[in-house]
CSV table of C-alpha atoms in Angstrom, one decimal:
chain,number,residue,atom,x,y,z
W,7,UNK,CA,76.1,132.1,131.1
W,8,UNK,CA,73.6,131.0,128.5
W,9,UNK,CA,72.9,127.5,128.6
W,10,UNK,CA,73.8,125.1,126.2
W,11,UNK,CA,71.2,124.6,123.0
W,12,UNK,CA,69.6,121.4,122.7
W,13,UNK,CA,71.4,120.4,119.7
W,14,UNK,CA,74.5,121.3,121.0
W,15,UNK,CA,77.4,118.8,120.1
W,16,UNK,CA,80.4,118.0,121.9
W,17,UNK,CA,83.6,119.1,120.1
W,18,UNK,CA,84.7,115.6,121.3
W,19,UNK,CA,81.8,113.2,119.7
W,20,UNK,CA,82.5,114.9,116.8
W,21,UNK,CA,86.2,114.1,116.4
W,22,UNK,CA,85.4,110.5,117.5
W,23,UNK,CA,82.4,110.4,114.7
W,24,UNK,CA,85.2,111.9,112.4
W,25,UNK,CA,87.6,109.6,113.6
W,26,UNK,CA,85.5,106.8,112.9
W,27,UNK,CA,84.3,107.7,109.8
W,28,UNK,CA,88.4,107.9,108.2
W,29,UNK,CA,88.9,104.8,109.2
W,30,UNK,CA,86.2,103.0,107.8
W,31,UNK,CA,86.7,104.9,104.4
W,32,UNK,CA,90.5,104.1,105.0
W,33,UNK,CA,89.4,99.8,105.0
W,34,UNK,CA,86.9,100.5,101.9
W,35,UNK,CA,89.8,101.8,100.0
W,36,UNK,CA,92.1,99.3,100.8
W,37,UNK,CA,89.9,96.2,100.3
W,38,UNK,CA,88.9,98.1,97.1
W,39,UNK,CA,92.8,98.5,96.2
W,40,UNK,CA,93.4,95.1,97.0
W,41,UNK,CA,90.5,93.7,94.7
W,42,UNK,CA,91.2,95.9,92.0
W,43,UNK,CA,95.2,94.8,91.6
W,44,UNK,CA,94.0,91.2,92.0
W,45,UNK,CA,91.8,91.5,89.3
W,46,UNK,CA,93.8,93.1,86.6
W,47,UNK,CA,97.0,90.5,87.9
W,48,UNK,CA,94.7,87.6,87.5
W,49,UNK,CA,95.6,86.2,84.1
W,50,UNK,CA,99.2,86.9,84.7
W,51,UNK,CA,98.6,85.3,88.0
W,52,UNK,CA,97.1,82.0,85.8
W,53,UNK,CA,99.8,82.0,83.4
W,54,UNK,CA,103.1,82.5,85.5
W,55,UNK,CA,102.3,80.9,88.8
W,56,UNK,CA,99.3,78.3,88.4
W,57,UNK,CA,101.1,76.3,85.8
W,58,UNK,CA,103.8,75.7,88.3
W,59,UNK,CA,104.7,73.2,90.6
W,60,UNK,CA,104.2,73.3,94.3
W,61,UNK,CA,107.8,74.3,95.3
W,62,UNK,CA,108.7,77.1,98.4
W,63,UNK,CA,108.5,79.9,95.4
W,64,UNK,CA,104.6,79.3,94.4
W,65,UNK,CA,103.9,78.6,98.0
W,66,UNK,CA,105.2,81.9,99.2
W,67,UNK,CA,103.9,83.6,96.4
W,68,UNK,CA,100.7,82.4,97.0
W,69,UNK,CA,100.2,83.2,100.8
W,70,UNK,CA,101.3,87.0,100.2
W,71,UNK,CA,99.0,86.7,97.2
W,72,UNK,CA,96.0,85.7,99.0
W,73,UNK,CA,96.1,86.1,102.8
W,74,UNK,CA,95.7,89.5,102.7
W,75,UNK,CA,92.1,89.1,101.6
W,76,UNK,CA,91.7,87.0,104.8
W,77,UNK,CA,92.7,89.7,107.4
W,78,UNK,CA,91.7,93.2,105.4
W,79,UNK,CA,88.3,91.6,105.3
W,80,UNK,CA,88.1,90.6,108.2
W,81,UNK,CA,89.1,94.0,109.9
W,82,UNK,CA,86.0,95.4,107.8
W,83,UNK,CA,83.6,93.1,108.8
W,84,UNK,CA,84.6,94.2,112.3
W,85,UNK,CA,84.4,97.8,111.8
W,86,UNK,CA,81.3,97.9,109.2
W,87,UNK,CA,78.8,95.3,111.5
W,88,UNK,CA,77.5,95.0,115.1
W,89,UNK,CA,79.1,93.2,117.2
W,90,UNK,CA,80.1,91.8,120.7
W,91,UNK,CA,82.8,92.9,122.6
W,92,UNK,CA,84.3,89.3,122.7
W,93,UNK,CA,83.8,89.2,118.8
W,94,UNK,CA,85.7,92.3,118.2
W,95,UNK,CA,88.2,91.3,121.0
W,96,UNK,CA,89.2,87.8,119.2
W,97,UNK,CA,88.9,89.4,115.8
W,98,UNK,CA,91.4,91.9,116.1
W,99,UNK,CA,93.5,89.7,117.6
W,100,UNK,CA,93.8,87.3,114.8
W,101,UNK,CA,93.7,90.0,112.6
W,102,UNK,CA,97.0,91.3,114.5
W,103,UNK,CA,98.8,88.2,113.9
W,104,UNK,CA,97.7,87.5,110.4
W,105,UNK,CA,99.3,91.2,109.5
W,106,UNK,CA,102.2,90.3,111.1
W,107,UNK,CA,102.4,87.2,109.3
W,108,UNK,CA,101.6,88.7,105.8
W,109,UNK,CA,104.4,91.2,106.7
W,110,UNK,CA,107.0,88.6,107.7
W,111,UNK,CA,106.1,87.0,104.2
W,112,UNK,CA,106.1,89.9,101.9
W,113,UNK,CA,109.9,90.2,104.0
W,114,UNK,CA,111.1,86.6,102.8
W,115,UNK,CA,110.0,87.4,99.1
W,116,UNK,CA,112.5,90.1,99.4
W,117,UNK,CA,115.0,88.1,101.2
W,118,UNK,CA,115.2,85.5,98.7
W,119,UNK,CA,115.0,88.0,95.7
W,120,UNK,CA,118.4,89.5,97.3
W,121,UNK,CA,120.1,85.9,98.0
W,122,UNK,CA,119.3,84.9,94.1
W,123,UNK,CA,121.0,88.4,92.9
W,124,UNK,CA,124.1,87.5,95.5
W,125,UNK,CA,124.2,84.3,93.1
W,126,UNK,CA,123.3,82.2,96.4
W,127,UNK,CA,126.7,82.7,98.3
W,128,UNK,CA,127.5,81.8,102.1
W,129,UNK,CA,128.2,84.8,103.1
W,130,UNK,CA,125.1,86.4,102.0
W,131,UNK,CA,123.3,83.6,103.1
W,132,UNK,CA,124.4,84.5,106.6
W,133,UNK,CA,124.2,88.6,106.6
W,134,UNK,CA,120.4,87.7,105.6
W,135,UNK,CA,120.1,85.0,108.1
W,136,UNK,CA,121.5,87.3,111.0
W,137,UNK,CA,119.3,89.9,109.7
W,138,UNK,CA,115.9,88.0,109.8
W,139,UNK,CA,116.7,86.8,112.9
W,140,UNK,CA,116.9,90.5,113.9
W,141,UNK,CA,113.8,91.3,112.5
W,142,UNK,CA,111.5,88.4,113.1
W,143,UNK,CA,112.1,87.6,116.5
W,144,UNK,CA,111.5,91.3,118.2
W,145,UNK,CA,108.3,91.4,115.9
W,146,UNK,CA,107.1,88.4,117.6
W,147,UNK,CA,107.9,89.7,120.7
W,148,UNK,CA,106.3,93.2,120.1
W,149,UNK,CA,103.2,91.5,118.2
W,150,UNK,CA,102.2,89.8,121.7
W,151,UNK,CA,102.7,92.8,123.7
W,152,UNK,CA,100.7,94.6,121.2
W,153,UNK,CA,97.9,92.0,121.1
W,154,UNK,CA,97.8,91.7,125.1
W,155,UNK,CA,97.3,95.7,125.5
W,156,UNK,CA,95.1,96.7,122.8
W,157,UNK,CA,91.5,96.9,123.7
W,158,UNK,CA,88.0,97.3,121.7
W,159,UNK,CA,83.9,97.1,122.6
W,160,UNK,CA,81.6,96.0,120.4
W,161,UNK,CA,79.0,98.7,119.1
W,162,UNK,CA,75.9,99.1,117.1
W,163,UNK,CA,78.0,100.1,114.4
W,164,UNK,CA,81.2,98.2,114.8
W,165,UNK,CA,84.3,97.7,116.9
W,166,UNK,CA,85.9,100.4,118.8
W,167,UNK,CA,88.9,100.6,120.3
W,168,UNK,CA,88.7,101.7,124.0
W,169,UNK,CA,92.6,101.0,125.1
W,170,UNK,CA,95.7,101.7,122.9
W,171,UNK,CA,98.6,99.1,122.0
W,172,UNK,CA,101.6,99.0,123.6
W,173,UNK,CA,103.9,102.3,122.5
W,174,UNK,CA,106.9,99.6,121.6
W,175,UNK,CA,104.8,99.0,118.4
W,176,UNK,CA,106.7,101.9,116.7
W,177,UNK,CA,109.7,99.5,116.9
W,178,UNK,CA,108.4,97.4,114.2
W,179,UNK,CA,108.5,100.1,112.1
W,180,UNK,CA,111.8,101.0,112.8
W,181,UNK,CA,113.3,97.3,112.4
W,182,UNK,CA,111.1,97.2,108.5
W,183,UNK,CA,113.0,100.4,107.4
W,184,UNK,CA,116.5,99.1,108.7
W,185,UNK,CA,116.1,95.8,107.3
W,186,UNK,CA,114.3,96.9,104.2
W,187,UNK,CA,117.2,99.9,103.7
W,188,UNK,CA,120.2,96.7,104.3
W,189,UNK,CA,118.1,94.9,101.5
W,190,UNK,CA,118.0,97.6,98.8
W,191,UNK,CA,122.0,98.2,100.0
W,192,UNK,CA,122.8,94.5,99.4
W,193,UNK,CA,120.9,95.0,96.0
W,194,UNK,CA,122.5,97.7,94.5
W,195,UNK,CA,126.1,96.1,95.4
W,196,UNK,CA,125.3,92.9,94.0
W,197,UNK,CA,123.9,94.8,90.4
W,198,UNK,CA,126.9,96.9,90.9
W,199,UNK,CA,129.2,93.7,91.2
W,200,UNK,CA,127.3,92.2,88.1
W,201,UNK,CA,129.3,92.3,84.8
W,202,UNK,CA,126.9,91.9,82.3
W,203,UNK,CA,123.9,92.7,83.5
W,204,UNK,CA,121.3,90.5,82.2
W,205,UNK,CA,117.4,91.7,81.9
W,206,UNK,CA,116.7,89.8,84.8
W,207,UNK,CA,119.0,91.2,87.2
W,208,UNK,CA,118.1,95.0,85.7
W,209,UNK,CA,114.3,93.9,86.3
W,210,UNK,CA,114.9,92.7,90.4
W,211,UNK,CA,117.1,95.7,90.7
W,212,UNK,CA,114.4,97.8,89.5
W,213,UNK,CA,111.4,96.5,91.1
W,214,UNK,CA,113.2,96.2,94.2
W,215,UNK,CA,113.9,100.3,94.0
W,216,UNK,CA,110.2,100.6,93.4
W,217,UNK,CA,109.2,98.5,96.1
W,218,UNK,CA,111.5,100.5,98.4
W,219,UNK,CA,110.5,104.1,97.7
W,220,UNK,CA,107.3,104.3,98.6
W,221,UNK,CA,107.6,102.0,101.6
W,222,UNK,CA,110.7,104.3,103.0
W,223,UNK,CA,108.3,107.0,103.1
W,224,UNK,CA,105.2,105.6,104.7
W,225,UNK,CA,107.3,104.4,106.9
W,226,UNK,CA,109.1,107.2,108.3
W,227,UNK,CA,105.2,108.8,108.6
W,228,UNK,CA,103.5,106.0,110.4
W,229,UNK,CA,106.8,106.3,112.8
W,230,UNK,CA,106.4,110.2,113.3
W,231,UNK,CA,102.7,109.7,114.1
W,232,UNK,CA,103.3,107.1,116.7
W,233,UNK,CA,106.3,109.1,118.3
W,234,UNK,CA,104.0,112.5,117.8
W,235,UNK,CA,100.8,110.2,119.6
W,236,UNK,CA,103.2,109.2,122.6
W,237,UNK,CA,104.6,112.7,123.1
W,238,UNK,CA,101.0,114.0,123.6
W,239,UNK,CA,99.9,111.3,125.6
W,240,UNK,CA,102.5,112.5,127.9
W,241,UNK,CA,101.6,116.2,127.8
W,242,UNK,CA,99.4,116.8,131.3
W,243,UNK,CA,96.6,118.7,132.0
W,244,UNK,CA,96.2,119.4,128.3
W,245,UNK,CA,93.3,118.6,125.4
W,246,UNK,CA,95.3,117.6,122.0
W,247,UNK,CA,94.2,115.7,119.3
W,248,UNK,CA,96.0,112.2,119.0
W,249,UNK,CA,96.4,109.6,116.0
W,250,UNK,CA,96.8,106.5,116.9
W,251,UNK,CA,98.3,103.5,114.4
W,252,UNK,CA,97.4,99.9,114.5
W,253,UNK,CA,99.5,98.0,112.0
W,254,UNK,CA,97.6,99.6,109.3
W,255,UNK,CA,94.4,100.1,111.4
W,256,UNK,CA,94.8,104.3,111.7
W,257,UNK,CA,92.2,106.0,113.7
W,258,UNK,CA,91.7,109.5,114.5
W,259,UNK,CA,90.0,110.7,117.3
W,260,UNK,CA,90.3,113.5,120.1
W,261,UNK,CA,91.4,112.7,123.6
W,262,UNK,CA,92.3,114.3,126.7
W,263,UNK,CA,95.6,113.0,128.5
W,264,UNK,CA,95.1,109.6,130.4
W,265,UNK,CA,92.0,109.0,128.6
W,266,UNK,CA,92.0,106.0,127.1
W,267,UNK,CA,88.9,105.5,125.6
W,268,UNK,CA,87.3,106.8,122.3
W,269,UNK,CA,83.5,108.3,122.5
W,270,UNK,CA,81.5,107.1,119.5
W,271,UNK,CA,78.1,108.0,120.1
W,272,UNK,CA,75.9,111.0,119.3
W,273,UNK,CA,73.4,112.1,121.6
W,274,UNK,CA,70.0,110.6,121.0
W,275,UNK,CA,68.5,113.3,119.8
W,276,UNK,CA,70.8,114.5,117.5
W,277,UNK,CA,71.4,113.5,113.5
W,278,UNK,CA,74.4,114.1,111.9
W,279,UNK,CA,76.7,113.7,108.9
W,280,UNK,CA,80.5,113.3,109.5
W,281,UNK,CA,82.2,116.6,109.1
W,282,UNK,CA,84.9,116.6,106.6
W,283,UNK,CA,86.8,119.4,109.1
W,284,UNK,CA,86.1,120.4,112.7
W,285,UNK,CA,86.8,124.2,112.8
W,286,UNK,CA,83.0,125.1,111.5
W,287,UNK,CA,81.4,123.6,114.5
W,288,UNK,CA,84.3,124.6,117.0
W,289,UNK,CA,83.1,128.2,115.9
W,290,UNK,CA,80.0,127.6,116.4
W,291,UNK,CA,80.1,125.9,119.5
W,292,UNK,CA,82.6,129.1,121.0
W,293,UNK,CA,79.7,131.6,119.7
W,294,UNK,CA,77.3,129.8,121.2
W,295,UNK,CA,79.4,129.3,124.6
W,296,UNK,CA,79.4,133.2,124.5
């Protein structure tokens, strides 16, 4: 058998460099996204909210406004920089619960949105009570699990994760699209109920179908990629190539079953770019292996 060449690369470094390298782009696009809509919002921002008084509206308004500055920043700056292992261990954890907490915001925006269109009544009051109660307290729950299994190493270039989250994570998901799909129901009743229908109530309606959309579809595909991830994890005795998703931390990387780990670095004495696709140095590496 003819033995390896010196610049030989395993197939597996090089869907963990790969792996890597989507992520990272995935955080730059994002942060970029995120400073992109704050600019061109800013002088509505100025006009509509500044000028207001500090009452629950502006103060909600202003924590999903700016706190997601505070945690997709900080999960760059843990992914784009050395550091320790306890760094990147405490990071990701407050960057865990800061997600969670943006979430659980962005949720009570659309909460109240639906109680003003039920024109405040008790019994809507309720049916959203009982339902954030559903929601928010499993999410807790889930968020602590998630936080107490996850696992990363610090690294010359960044954090990497070395032990996956808990698989109950995919429940989150799950509860967001139930209670998310209840608040668009409750929505379209109450416009539906609503005789006249004045530009205000046509505007929530619509941005609350516009909100909805896109969010139903990402996430039933962050839930078929968890459920896909745990039902190869459980494959034996068999090489696959597993996504895993984070909150909205999504990493690529190859793994054999029970490995829990994620390899990151190149030989020393090899330079390379990140492939945009594998197959070219799979064939290689089989026509060399023969």
């Amino acid at each position: 058998m003819a033995t390896m060449p010196q610049h030989y690369i395993d197939p597996m470094e090089l869907a963990s460099i790969c792996g890597i390298s989507i992520v990272k782009a995935t955080l730059v696009f994002t942060g970029t996204m995120l400073v992109y809509d704050y600019v061109i919002t800013f002088e509505r921002e100025v006009k509509l909210a500044w000028m207001r008084r500090w009452k629950w509206g502006k103060i909600v308004f202003m924590l999903n406004r700016y706190l997601p500055f505070l945690d997709t920043f900080l999960v760059i700056w843990l992914r784009m920089r050395p550091n320790s292992t306890s760094e990147c261990m405490f990071g990701f954890k407050v960057y865990t619960w800061l997600t969670l907490f943006g979430i659980l915001i962005a949720e009570i925006v659309l909460t109240s949105r639906t109680y003003a269109l039920w024109a405040v009544k008790r019994s809507a009051f309720l049916a959203l009570a009982t339902l954030a109660l559903v929601l928010y307290v499993p999410a807790i729950f889930i968020t602590n699990l998630e936080v107490r299994s996850i696992g990363f190493v610090g690294t010359a270039t960044g954090c990497v994760k070395t032990a996956p989250a808990s698989r109950l994570v995919f429940v989150l998901f799950i509860l967001l699209l139930v209670s998310e799909t209840i608040l668009l129901g409750m929505t379209v009743v109450a416009v539906w109920k609503t005789r006249p229908r004045p530009r205000l109530i046509v505007t929530m309606y619509r941005d609350g179908l516009i909100y909805y959309l896109p969010q139903r579809v990402f996430h039933s595909l962050f839930c078929s990629r968890i459920l896909l991830h745990i039902w190869e994890e459980a494959i034996p005795n068999e090489e696959v190539i597993s996504t895993t998703l984070v909150g909205h931390d999504m990493s690529f990387a190859q793994v054999r079953s029970g490995d829990t780990g994620m390899q990151s670095e190149l030989p020393s004495n090899v330079e390379a770019t990140p492939p945009t696709s594998l197959e070219p140095f799979l064939e290689e590496n089989e026509r060399l292996r023969t």
